[in-house]
PDB file of C-alpha atoms and ligand atoms in Angstrom:
ATOM      1  CA  MET A   1       9.520 -16.059  12.099  1.00 80.00           C
ATOM      2  CA  ARG A   2       9.191 -15.420   8.352  1.00 90.00           C
ATOM      3  CA  VAL A   3       6.442 -13.108   7.099  1.00 96.00           C
ATOM      4  CA  LYS A   4       4.163 -15.227   4.869  1.00 97.00           C
ATOM      5  CA  LYS A   5       0.892 -13.302   4.828  1.00 98.00           C
ATOM      6  CA  ALA A   6      -0.100  -9.868   3.651  1.00 98.00           C
ATOM      7  CA  VAL A   7      -3.176  -7.810   4.107  1.00 98.00           C
ATOM      8  CA  ILE A   8      -4.296  -5.116   1.639  1.00 98.00           C
ATOM      9  CA  PRO A   9      -7.127  -2.857   2.841  1.00 97.00           C
ATOM     10  CA  ALA A  10      -9.122  -1.779  -0.195  1.00 95.00           C
ATOM     11  CA  ALA A  11     -12.528  -1.040   1.234  1.00 93.00           C
ATOM     12  CA  GLY A  12     -12.219   2.735   1.111  1.00 88.00           C
ATOM     13  CA  LEU A  13     -14.704   4.808  -0.868  1.00 86.00           C
ATOM     14  CA  GLY A  14     -12.030   6.825  -2.665  1.00 86.00           C
ATOM     15  CA  THR A  15     -13.463  10.183  -1.798  1.00 87.00           C
ATOM     16  CA  ARG A  16     -10.155  11.884  -2.670  1.00 89.00           C
ATOM     17  CA  PHE A  17     -10.543  10.746  -6.331  1.00 92.00           C
ATOM     18  CA  LEU A  18     -14.076  11.521  -7.273  1.00 94.00           C
ATOM     19  CA  PRO A  19     -15.812  11.327  -9.744  1.00 95.00           C
ATOM     20  CA  VAL A  20     -13.941   8.393 -11.254  1.00 92.00           C
ATOM     21  CA  SER A  21     -14.074   6.419  -7.927  1.00 91.00           C
ATOM     22  CA  LYS A  22     -17.873   6.720  -7.738  1.00 92.00           C
ATOM     23  CA  ALA A  23     -18.395   3.460  -9.685  1.00 92.00           C
ATOM     24  CA  LEU A  24     -14.782   2.250 -10.248  1.00 94.00           C
ATOM     25  CA  PRO A  25     -12.799   0.975  -7.319  1.00 95.00           C
ATOM     26  CA  LYS A  26      -9.851   3.408  -6.974  1.00 94.00           C
ATOM     27  CA  GLU A  27      -7.540   0.422  -6.586  1.00 95.00           C
ATOM     28  CA  MET A  28      -8.328  -0.349 -10.272  1.00 96.00           C
ATOM     29  CA  LEU A  29      -7.119   3.045 -11.598  1.00 96.00           C
ATOM     30  CA  PRO A  30      -4.273   2.229 -13.996  1.00 97.00           C
ATOM     31  CA  ILE A  31      -0.752   3.479 -13.764  1.00 98.00           C
ATOM     32  CA  VAL A  32       0.016   3.265 -17.463  1.00 98.00           C
ATOM     33  CA  ASP A  33      -1.860   0.022 -18.135  1.00 96.00           C
ATOM     34  CA  LYS A  34      -1.799  -1.893 -14.816  1.00 97.00           C
ATOM     35  CA  PRO A  35      -4.211  -1.317 -11.892  1.00 97.00           C
ATOM     36  CA  THR A  36      -2.543   0.282  -8.882  1.00 97.00           C
ATOM     37  CA  ILE A  37      -3.492  -2.722  -6.675  1.00 97.00           C
ATOM     38  CA  GLN A  38      -1.509  -5.053  -9.005  1.00 98.00           C
ATOM     39  CA  TYR A  39       1.729  -3.130  -8.359  1.00 98.00           C
ATOM     40  CA  VAL A  40       1.082  -3.515  -4.621  1.00 98.00           C
ATOM     41  CA  ILE A  41       0.433  -7.223  -4.884  1.00 98.00           C
ATOM     42  CA  GLU A  42       3.480  -7.723  -7.052  1.00 98.00           C
ATOM     43  CA  GLU A  43       5.563  -5.921  -4.421  1.00 98.00           C
ATOM     44  CA  ALA A  44       4.384  -8.512  -1.814  1.00 98.00           C
ATOM     45  CA  VAL A  45       4.966 -11.432  -4.201  1.00 98.00           C
ATOM     46  CA  ASP A  46       8.421 -10.210  -5.120  1.00 97.00           C
ATOM     47  CA  ALA A  47       9.213 -10.282  -1.419  1.00 97.00           C
ATOM     48  CA  GLY A  48       8.137 -13.910  -1.221  1.00 97.00           C
ATOM     49  CA  ILE A  49       4.672 -13.352   0.303  1.00 97.00           C
ATOM     50  CA  LYS A  50       2.114 -15.405  -1.551  1.00 96.00           C
ATOM     51  CA  ASP A  51      -0.929 -15.480   0.784  1.00 98.00           C
ATOM     52  CA  ILE A  52      -2.717 -12.182   0.450  1.00 98.00           C
ATOM     53  CA  LEU A  53      -5.975 -11.008   1.978  1.00 98.00           C
ATOM     54  CA  ILE A  54      -7.757  -8.080   0.308  1.00 98.00           C
ATOM     55  CA  ILE A  55     -10.203  -6.301   2.511  1.00 97.00           C
ATOM     56  CA  THR A  56     -12.971  -5.149   0.155  1.00 95.00           C
ATOM     57  CA  GLY A  57     -16.358  -3.459   0.386  1.00 91.00           C
ATOM     58  CA  ARG A  58     -19.363  -2.867  -1.829  1.00 86.00           C
ATOM     59  CA  ASN A  59     -18.631  -1.931  -5.475  1.00 87.00           C
ATOM     60  CA  LYS A  60     -15.216  -3.645  -5.474  1.00 93.00           C
ATOM     61  CA  GLN A  61     -16.141  -6.572  -7.734  1.00 93.00           C
ATOM     62  CA  ALA A  62     -13.717  -5.394 -10.431  1.00 96.00           C
ATOM     63  CA  ILE A  63     -10.806  -6.227  -8.182  1.00 97.00           C
ATOM     64  CA  GLU A  64     -11.857  -9.889  -7.862  1.00 96.00           C
ATOM     65  CA  ASP A  65     -12.467 -10.054 -11.590  1.00 96.00           C
ATOM     66  CA  HIS A  66      -9.063  -8.697 -12.329  1.00 97.00           C
ATOM     67  CA  PHE A  67      -7.288 -11.459 -10.385  1.00 97.00           C
ATOM     68  CA  ASP A  68      -9.583 -14.211 -11.604  1.00 95.00           C
ATOM     69  CA  ARG A  69      -9.189 -16.035 -14.943  1.00 94.00           C
ATOM     70  CA  SER A  70     -11.067 -14.735 -17.917  1.00 93.00           C
ATOM     71  CA  ILE A  71     -11.627 -17.729 -20.073  1.00 95.00           C
ATOM     72  CA  GLU A  72     -13.393 -15.879 -22.901  1.00 95.00           C
ATOM     73  CA  LEU A  73     -10.560 -13.351 -23.170  1.00 96.00           C
ATOM     74  CA  GLU A  74      -7.994 -16.137 -23.095  1.00 95.00           C
ATOM     75  CA  LEU A  75      -9.763 -17.968 -25.900  1.00 97.00           C
ATOM     76  CA  VAL A  76      -9.873 -14.833 -28.050  1.00 97.00           C
ATOM     77  CA  LEU A  77      -6.178 -14.075 -27.454  1.00 96.00           C
ATOM     78  CA  GLN A  78      -5.312 -17.675 -28.257  1.00 95.00           C
ATOM     79  CA  LYS A  79      -7.288 -17.585 -31.512  1.00 97.00           C
ATOM     80  CA  LYS A  80      -5.552 -14.282 -32.552  1.00 96.00           C
ATOM     81  CA  GLY A  81      -2.171 -15.674 -31.806  1.00 97.00           C
ATOM     82  CA  LYS A  82      -1.447 -12.976 -29.197  1.00 97.00           C
ATOM     83  CA  ASN A  83       0.647 -15.281 -27.080  1.00 96.00           C
ATOM     84  CA  ASN A  84       2.430 -12.643 -25.026  1.00 95.00           C
ATOM     85  CA  ASP A  85      -0.840 -11.075 -23.925  1.00 95.00           C
ATOM     86  CA  LEU A  86      -2.208 -14.516 -23.240  1.00 96.00           C
ATOM     87  CA  LYS A  87       0.689 -15.402 -21.031  1.00 96.00           C
ATOM     88  CA  GLU A  88       0.501 -12.087 -19.140  1.00 95.00           C
ATOM     89  CA  MET A  89      -3.316 -12.566 -18.507  1.00 95.00           C
ATOM     90  CA  GLN A  90      -2.752 -16.087 -17.164  1.00 95.00           C
ATOM     91  CA  GLN A  91       0.122 -14.905 -14.902  1.00 95.00           C
ATOM     92  CA  ILE A  92      -2.146 -12.256 -13.343  1.00 96.00           C
ATOM     93  CA  SER A  93      -4.536 -14.984 -12.106  1.00 94.00           C
ATOM     94  CA  GLU A  94      -1.709 -17.090 -10.825  1.00 95.00           C
ATOM     95  CA  LEU A  95       0.222 -14.302  -9.104  1.00 95.00           C
ATOM     96  CA  ALA A  96      -0.725 -15.196  -5.552  1.00 96.00           C
ATOM     97  CA  ASN A  97      -3.171 -16.982  -3.334  1.00 97.00           C
ATOM     98  CA  ILE A  98      -5.703 -14.104  -2.984  1.00 97.00           C
ATOM     99  CA  PHE A  99      -8.416 -14.214  -0.319  1.00 98.00           C
ATOM    100  CA  TYR A 100     -11.220 -11.607   0.130  1.00 97.00           C
ATOM    101  CA  ILE A 101     -13.272 -10.451   3.027  1.00 97.00           C
ATOM    102  CA  ARG A 102     -15.630  -7.539   3.181  1.00 95.00           C
ATOM    103  CA  GLN A 103     -15.396  -4.747   5.708  1.00 95.00           C
ATOM    104  CA  LYS A 104     -19.108  -4.221   6.285  1.00 92.00           C
ATOM    105  CA  GLU A 105     -18.930  -0.731   7.655  1.00 89.00           C
ATOM    106  CA  PRO A 106     -16.333   2.043   6.888  1.00 87.00           C
ATOM    107  CA  LEU A 107     -14.995   2.296  10.452  1.00 93.00           C
ATOM    108  CA  GLY A 108     -11.440   3.065   9.562  1.00 94.00           C
ATOM    109  CA  LEU A 109      -8.081   1.431   8.779  1.00 96.00           C
ATOM    110  CA  GLY A 110      -7.702  -0.118  12.222  1.00 97.00           C
ATOM    111  CA  HIS A 111     -11.079  -1.780  11.905  1.00 97.00           C
ATOM    112  CA  ALA A 112     -10.192  -3.000   8.388  1.00 97.00           C
ATOM    113  CA  VAL A 113      -7.047  -4.667   9.788  1.00 98.00           C
ATOM    114  CA  LEU A 114      -9.009  -6.230  12.548  1.00 97.00           C
ATOM    115  CA  CYS A 115     -11.171  -7.968   9.816  1.00 97.00           C
ATOM    116  CA  ALA A 116      -7.972  -9.899   8.917  1.00 98.00           C
ATOM    117  CA  ARG A 117      -7.667 -11.627  12.352  1.00 97.00           C
ATOM    118  CA  GLN A 118      -8.829 -15.096  11.291  1.00 97.00           C
ATOM    119  CA  PHE A 119      -6.769 -15.030   8.186  1.00 98.00           C
ATOM    120  CA  VAL A 120      -3.576 -13.961   9.960  1.00 98.00           C
ATOM    121  CA  GLY A 121      -3.852 -16.136  13.096  1.00 96.00           C
ATOM    122  CA  ASN A 122      -0.844 -15.823  15.477  1.00 96.00           C
ATOM    123  CA  GLU A 123       1.915 -14.756  13.163  1.00 97.00           C
ATOM    124  CA  PRO A 124       3.539 -11.492  12.022  1.00 97.00           C
ATOM    125  CA  PHE A 125       1.929 -10.099   8.870  1.00 98.00           C
ATOM    126  CA  ALA A 126       2.484  -7.342   6.317  1.00 98.00           C
ATOM    127  CA  VAL A 127       0.030  -4.556   5.652  1.00 98.00           C
ATOM    128  CA  LEU A 128       0.330  -2.719   2.362  1.00 98.00           C
ATOM    129  CA  LEU A 129      -1.876   0.287   1.588  1.00 97.00           C
ATOM    130  CA  GLY A 130      -2.953   0.661  -2.014  1.00 89.00           C
ATOM    131  CA  ASP A 131      -2.654   4.461  -2.024  1.00 91.00           C
ATOM    132  CA  ASP A 132       1.115   4.063  -1.574  1.00 96.00           C
ATOM    133  CA  VAL A 133       2.894   2.656  -4.628  1.00 98.00           C
ATOM    134  CA  ILE A 134       6.622   2.218  -4.118  1.00 98.00           C
ATOM    135  CA  HIS A 135       9.244   1.789  -6.820  1.00 98.00           C
ATOM    136  CA  ALA A 136      12.408   0.284  -5.297  1.00 98.00           C
ATOM    137  CA  ARG A 137      15.293  -1.926  -6.291  1.00 97.00           C
ATOM    138  CA  VAL A 138      14.491  -4.328  -3.483  1.00 98.00           C
ATOM    139  CA  PRO A 139      10.676  -4.417  -2.777  1.00 98.00           C
ATOM    140  CA  CYS A 140       9.866  -2.181   0.093  1.00 98.00           C
ATOM    141  CA  ILE A 141       8.016  -4.845   2.077  1.00 98.00           C
ATOM    142  CA  GLY A 142      10.953  -7.192   1.486  1.00 98.00           C
ATOM    143  CA  GLN A 143      13.419  -4.657   2.965  1.00 98.00           C
ATOM    144  CA  MET A 144      11.060  -4.371   5.940  1.00 98.00           C
ATOM    145  CA  ALA A 145      10.835  -8.218   6.364  1.00 97.00           C
ATOM    146  CA  ALA A 146      14.600  -8.286   6.545  1.00 97.00           C
ATOM    147  CA  VAL A 147      14.517  -5.706   9.418  1.00 97.00           C
ATOM    148  CA  TYR A 148      11.756  -7.763  11.073  1.00 97.00           C
ATOM    149  CA  SER A 149      13.811 -10.943  11.044  1.00 96.00           C
ATOM    150  CA  GLU A 150      16.616  -8.999  12.713  1.00 95.00           C
ATOM    151  CA  LYS A 151      14.518  -7.247  15.357  1.00 95.00           C
ATOM    152  CA  GLY A 152      11.588  -9.587  15.850  1.00 94.00           C
ATOM    153  CA  ASN A 153       9.112  -6.732  16.451  1.00 96.00           C
ATOM    154  CA  THR A 154       6.716  -4.517  14.526  1.00 98.00           C
ATOM    155  CA  VAL A 155       8.392  -2.535  11.714  1.00 98.00           C
ATOM    156  CA  LEU A 156       6.906   0.563  10.113  1.00 98.00           C
ATOM    157  CA  GLY A 157       8.048   1.819   6.713  1.00 98.00           C
ATOM    158  CA  VAL A 158       8.763   5.532   6.911  1.00 98.00           C
ATOM    159  CA  GLN A 159      10.337   8.390   5.043  1.00 97.00           C
ATOM    160  CA  GLN A 160      10.759  12.115   5.745  1.00 95.00           C
ATOM    161  CA  VAL A 161       7.953  14.030   4.099  1.00 96.00           C
ATOM    162  CA  GLY A 162       8.802  17.553   5.158  1.00 96.00           C
ATOM    163  CA  TRP A 163       7.068  19.554   7.925  1.00 96.00           C
ATOM    164  CA  ASP A 164       4.448  20.974   5.498  1.00 96.00           C
ATOM    165  CA  ASN A 165       3.185  17.475   4.692  1.00 95.00           C
ATOM    166  CA  ILE A 166       3.301  15.709   8.029  1.00 97.00           C
ATOM    167  CA  HIS A 167      -0.391  16.561   8.778  1.00 96.00           C
ATOM    168  CA  LYS A 168      -1.497  14.079   6.145  1.00 95.00           C
ATOM    169  CA  TYR A 169       0.169  11.061   7.712  1.00 96.00           C
ATOM    170  CA  GLY A 170       0.810   8.938  10.836  1.00 96.00           C
ATOM    171  CA  ALA A 171       3.831  10.658  12.330  1.00 97.00           C
ATOM    172  CA  VAL A 172       6.642   9.024  14.275  1.00 97.00           C
ATOM    173  CA  GLU A 173       8.326  10.471  17.344  1.00 96.00           C
ATOM    174  CA  PRO A 174      11.676   8.573  17.315  1.00 94.00           C
ATOM    175  CA  GLU A 175      13.521   7.631  20.517  1.00 93.00           C
ATOM    176  CA  GLU A 176      16.728   9.168  19.174  1.00 85.00           C
ATOM    177  CA  LYS A 177      18.088  10.983  16.077  1.00 79.00           C
ATOM    178  CA  PRO A 178      16.497   9.228  13.070  1.00 70.00           C
ATOM    179  CA  GLU A 179      18.789   6.593  11.501  1.00 79.00           C
ATOM    180  CA  SER A 180      17.744   4.014   9.045  1.00 92.00           C
ATOM    181  CA  VAL A 181      16.169   1.904  11.855  1.00 95.00           C
ATOM    182  CA  VAL A 182      14.998   3.749  14.967  1.00 96.00           C
ATOM    183  CA  ARG A 183      12.835   2.797  17.862  1.00 97.00           C
ATOM    184  CA  VAL A 184       9.397   4.552  17.978  1.00 97.00           C
ATOM    185  CA  ARG A 185       8.559   6.451  21.140  1.00 97.00           C
ATOM    186  CA  GLN A 186       5.177   7.619  20.019  1.00 96.00           C
ATOM    187  CA  LEU A 187       2.899   7.796  17.004  1.00 96.00           C
ATOM    188  CA  THR A 188       0.322  10.457  16.196  1.00 95.00           C
ATOM    189  CA  GLU A 189      -2.269  10.187  13.441  1.00 94.00           C
ATOM    190  CA  LYS A 190      -2.391  13.352  11.245  1.00 95.00           C
ATOM    191  CA  PRO A 191      -0.800  15.805  13.710  1.00 96.00           C
ATOM    192  CA  SER A 192      -0.685  19.529  13.023  1.00 96.00           C
ATOM    193  CA  ARG A 193       2.714  20.845  12.078  1.00 95.00           C
ATOM    194  CA  GLU A 194       3.051  22.158  15.644  1.00 94.00           C
ATOM    195  CA  GLU A 195       2.124  18.860  17.211  1.00 94.00           C
ATOM    196  CA  ALA A 196       4.458  16.740  15.075  1.00 95.00           C
ATOM    197  CA  LYS A 197       7.645  15.690  16.768  1.00 93.00           C
ATOM    198  CA  SER A 198       9.386  14.832  13.407  1.00 94.00           C
ATOM    199  CA  ASP A 199       8.616  14.826   9.762  1.00 95.00           C
ATOM    200  CA  LEU A 200       9.019  11.015   9.655  1.00 96.00           C
ATOM    201  CA  ALA A 201       5.790   9.660   8.159  1.00 97.00           C
ATOM    202  CA  VAL A 202       4.437   6.105   8.002  1.00 98.00           C
ATOM    203  CA  LEU A 203       3.990   5.533   4.299  1.00 97.00           C
ATOM    204  CA  GLY A 204       1.562   2.641   4.007  1.00 97.00           C
ATOM    205  CA  ARG A 205       3.870  -0.276   4.726  1.00 98.00           C
ATOM    206  CA  TYR A 206       3.758  -2.219   8.001  1.00 98.00           C
ATOM    207  CA  ILE A 207       5.024  -5.568   9.366  1.00 98.00           C
ATOM    208  CA  ILE A 208       3.018  -6.160  12.496  1.00 98.00           C
ATOM    209  CA  ASP A 209       3.005  -8.402  15.467  1.00 97.00           C
ATOM    210  CA  PRO A 210      -0.341 -10.238  15.905  1.00 97.00           C
ATOM    211  CA  GLU A 211      -0.781  -8.674  19.360  1.00 97.00           C
ATOM    212  CA  ILE A 212      -2.246  -5.809  17.382  1.00 98.00           C
ATOM    213  CA  PHE A 213      -5.606  -7.571  17.159  1.00 98.00           C
ATOM    214  CA  ALA A 214      -6.239  -7.579  20.880  1.00 98.00           C
ATOM    215  CA  ILE A 215      -5.155  -3.947  21.013  1.00 98.00           C
ATOM    216  CA  LEU A 216      -7.394  -2.997  18.107  1.00 97.00           C
ATOM    217  CA  GLU A 217     -10.426  -4.566  19.791  1.00 96.00           C
ATOM    218  CA  ASP A 218      -9.968  -2.039  22.576  1.00 96.00           C
ATOM    219  CA  THR A 219      -9.028   0.971  20.494  1.00 96.00           C
ATOM    220  CA  ALA A 220     -11.541   3.830  20.541  1.00 94.00           C
ATOM    221  CA  PRO A 221     -12.293   5.880  17.429  1.00 93.00           C
ATOM    222  CA  GLY A 222      -9.657   8.562  16.947  1.00 91.00           C
ATOM    223  CA  SER A 223      -8.782  11.088  14.144  1.00 88.00           C
ATOM    224  CA  GLY A 224     -11.760  11.492  11.792  1.00 87.00           C
ATOM    225  CA  GLY A 225     -13.983   9.398  14.081  1.00 91.00           C
ATOM    226  CA  GLU A 226     -12.400   6.247  12.763  1.00 92.00           C
ATOM    227  CA  ILE A 227     -10.571   3.308  14.485  1.00 95.00           C
ATOM    228  CA  GLN A 228      -7.041   4.212  13.616  1.00 95.00           C
ATOM    229  CA  LEU A 229      -4.301   1.655  13.090  1.00 97.00           C
ATOM    230  CA  THR A 230      -1.796   4.385  14.187  1.00 96.00           C
ATOM    231  CA  ASP A 231      -3.487   4.606  17.600  1.00 96.00           C
ATOM    232  CA  ALA A 232      -3.299   0.820  18.045  1.00 98.00           C
ATOM    233  CA  LEU A 233       0.392   0.836  17.051  1.00 98.00           C
ATOM    234  CA  ASN A 234       0.995   3.609  19.537  1.00 97.00           C
ATOM    235  CA  THR A 235      -0.407   1.426  22.321  1.00 97.00           C
ATOM    236  CA  MET A 236       1.801  -1.385  21.056  1.00 98.00           C
ATOM    237  CA  ALA A 237       4.829   0.875  21.233  1.00 97.00           C
ATOM    238  CA  GLU A 238       4.163   1.371  24.937  1.00 96.00           C
ATOM    239  CA  ARG A 239       4.230  -2.402  25.510  1.00 95.00           C
ATOM    240  CA  GLN A 240       6.994  -3.655  23.155  1.00 96.00           C
ATOM    241  CA  PRO A 241       9.505  -2.237  20.739  1.00 97.00           C
ATOM    242  CA  VAL A 242       8.105  -0.809  17.487  1.00 98.00           C
ATOM    243  CA  TRP A 243      10.737   0.186  14.874  1.00 98.00           C
ATOM    244  CA  ALA A 244      10.628   2.806  12.157  1.00 98.00           C
ATOM    245  CA  TYR A 245      12.635   1.832   9.096  1.00 98.00           C
ATOM    246  CA  THR A 246      13.487   4.424   6.435  1.00 97.00           C
ATOM    247  CA  PHE A 247      13.006   2.350   3.315  1.00 98.00           C
ATOM    248  CA  GLU A 248      14.909   2.866   0.103  1.00 98.00           C
ATOM    249  CA  GLY A 249      12.634   3.681  -2.830  1.00 98.00           C
ATOM    250  CA  ARG A 250      10.480   6.299  -4.554  1.00 98.00           C
ATOM    251  CA  ARG A 251       7.005   6.405  -3.073  1.00 97.00           C
ATOM    252  CA  TYR A 252       3.999   7.807  -4.880  1.00 97.00           C
ATOM    253  CA  ASP A 253       0.742   8.890  -3.216  1.00 95.00           C
ATOM    254  CA  VAL A 254      -1.542   7.582  -5.947  1.00 95.00           C
ATOM    255  CA  GLY A 255      -4.668   8.423  -3.896  1.00 91.00           C
ATOM    256  CA  ASP A 256      -3.927  12.059  -4.636  1.00 92.00           C
ATOM    257  CA  ARG A 257      -4.479  13.527  -8.095  1.00 94.00           C
ATOM    258  CA  LEU A 258      -0.989  15.038  -8.467  1.00 95.00           C
ATOM    259  CA  GLY A 259       0.769  11.963  -6.946  1.00 95.00           C
ATOM    260  CA  PHE A 260      -1.186   9.822  -9.379  1.00 97.00           C
ATOM    261  CA  LEU A 261      -0.020  11.931 -12.355  1.00 97.00           C
ATOM    262  CA  GLU A 262       3.556  11.789 -11.139  1.00 97.00           C
ATOM    263  CA  ALA A 263       3.376   7.989 -10.935  1.00 98.00           C
ATOM    264  CA  THR A 264       1.802   7.723 -14.403  1.00 98.00           C
ATOM    265  CA  ILE A 265       4.571   9.810 -16.017  1.00 98.00           C
ATOM    266  CA  GLU A 266       7.462   8.275 -14.190  1.00 98.00           C
ATOM    267  CA  PHE A 267       6.322   4.598 -14.667  1.00 98.00           C
ATOM    268  CA  ALA A 268       5.770   5.433 -18.367  1.00 98.00           C
ATOM    269  CA  LEU A 269       9.288   6.875 -18.607  1.00 98.00           C
ATOM    270  CA  ARG A 270      10.626   3.600 -17.235  1.00 97.00           C
ATOM    271  CA  ARG A 271       9.005   1.664 -20.062  1.00 97.00           C
ATOM    272  CA  GLU A 272      11.200   1.303 -23.050  1.00 96.00           C
ATOM    273  CA  GLU A 273       8.471   1.379 -25.629  1.00 96.00           C
ATOM    274  CA  LEU A 274       6.905   4.564 -24.274  1.00 98.00           C
ATOM    275  CA  ALA A 275       9.886   6.563 -22.938  1.00 97.00           C
ATOM    276  CA  SER A 276      11.194   8.291 -26.016  1.00 96.00           C
ATOM    277  CA  GLY A 277       7.739   9.315 -27.356  1.00 96.00           C
ATOM    278  CA  LEU A 278       6.707  10.665 -23.931  1.00 96.00           C
ATOM    279  CA  LYS A 279       9.953  12.632 -23.490  1.00 95.00           C
ATOM    280  CA  THR A 280       9.526  14.254 -26.880  1.00 94.00           C
ATOM    281  CA  PHE A 281       5.932  15.078 -25.937  1.00 93.00           C
ATOM    282  CA  LEU A 282       6.887  16.456 -22.515  1.00 93.00           C
ATOM    283  CA  ALA A 283       9.790  18.568 -23.960  1.00 91.00           C
ATOM    284  CA  GLY A 284       7.477  20.045 -26.555  1.00 90.00           C
ATOM    285  CA  LEU A 285       4.758  21.041 -24.038  1.00 87.00           C
ATOM    286  CA  GLN A 286       4.292  24.816 -23.930  1.00 76.00           C
ATOM    287  CA  SER A 287       2.177  26.133 -21.141  1.00 67.00           C
ATOM    288  CA  ASN A 288       0.685  28.856 -23.357  1.00 64.00           C
ATOM    289  CA  GLN A 289      -0.884  26.161 -25.498  1.00 70.00           C
ATOM    290  CA  LEU A 290      -2.874  24.752 -22.525  1.00 68.00           C
TER     291      LEU A 290
HETATM  292  C1  LIG B   1      -3.268   6.144   6.239  1.00 82.82           C
HETATM  293  C2  LIG B   1      -2.771   6.010   7.686  1.00 82.82           C
HETATM  294  C3  LIG B   1      -1.666   6.976   7.942  1.00 82.82           C
HETATM  295  C4  LIG B   1      -0.522   6.759   6.855  1.00 82.82           C
HETATM  296  C5  LIG B   1      -1.107   6.939   5.483  1.00 82.82           C
HETATM  297  C6  LIG B   1      -0.024   6.592   4.451  1.00 82.82           C
HETATM  298  O1  LIG B   1      -3.890   7.491   6.119  1.00 82.82           O
HETATM  299  O2  LIG B   1      -3.843   6.234   8.558  1.00 82.82           O
HETATM  300  O3  LIG B   1      -1.155   6.778   9.204  1.00 82.82           O
HETATM  301  O4  LIG B   1       0.522   7.693   7.154  1.00 82.82           O
HETATM  302  O5  LIG B   1      -2.176   6.066   5.328  1.00 82.82           O
HETATM  303  O6  LIG B   1      -0.504   6.777   3.162  1.00 82.82           O
HETATM  304  P1  LIG B   1      -4.914   7.792   4.901  1.00 82.82           P
HETATM  305  O7  LIG B   1      -4.031   8.281   3.816  1.00 82.82           O
HETATM  306  O8  LIG B   1      -5.695   6.560   4.557  1.00 82.82           O
HETATM  307  O9  LIG B   1      -5.778   8.892   5.442  1.00 82.82           O
END
């Protein structure tokens, strides 16, 4: 079955990025000049997924405004003859069929995904976390959809993050030596270095079988007192195959200050009109001037 729907949880309070996330949804922080959530939506759209549910919360109005039309702005751009900008603004509002639902309480990622049940129905669906922005030749979620169509079961997007970093992620215990696609024996949310069975981390991309909803309903709060998607996926792995797929692409943790800066610089260096000026600036930086 083809993956036609995506869910983007965006209800988090952004406590890793204060103070800017106090009044601004962290999903609206720009990488160069585009909000992070737009990169994530474009990834889904480039993979042929047009029906997208964003799970929002209070103070997230700016996300809806961004993907809506802005008639006043369009009129001004039209009057000024800024046709390229006008076209770009119109394209943003036509990117995808975007739906919204509010997660009323911050009960965790698993609970956020459960809010998508009515929208998803009984078909496989993609989940893309906004803190993970992935630059790849073939959109990461598209690579995973291809694995899904071959395997027909849940697929998790993973990469090795090193043993020193595994405590920040959902960690995979693979059935055998990791290859590009490997069956998952077990998953642990944020294990200590000693607990982790590998340094393969789930990096915010999932294609999930709808059975997850029934499992989530019965999943007790786990790490951090929250209902964890990882715990529900672990139960699923006991009942049916779950695959870990090492995707091709550069992943940025834009929910982290350093990861965000790395993304900003590298995305800017990929832009023709900015690359040479930025390179000159970076080459001329001298730490004793800071
Ligand atoms: C979430 C998931 C975790 C995953 C991570 C990827 O954690 O719970 O399993 O590895 O995203 O970024 P969070 O970063 O929201 O704490």
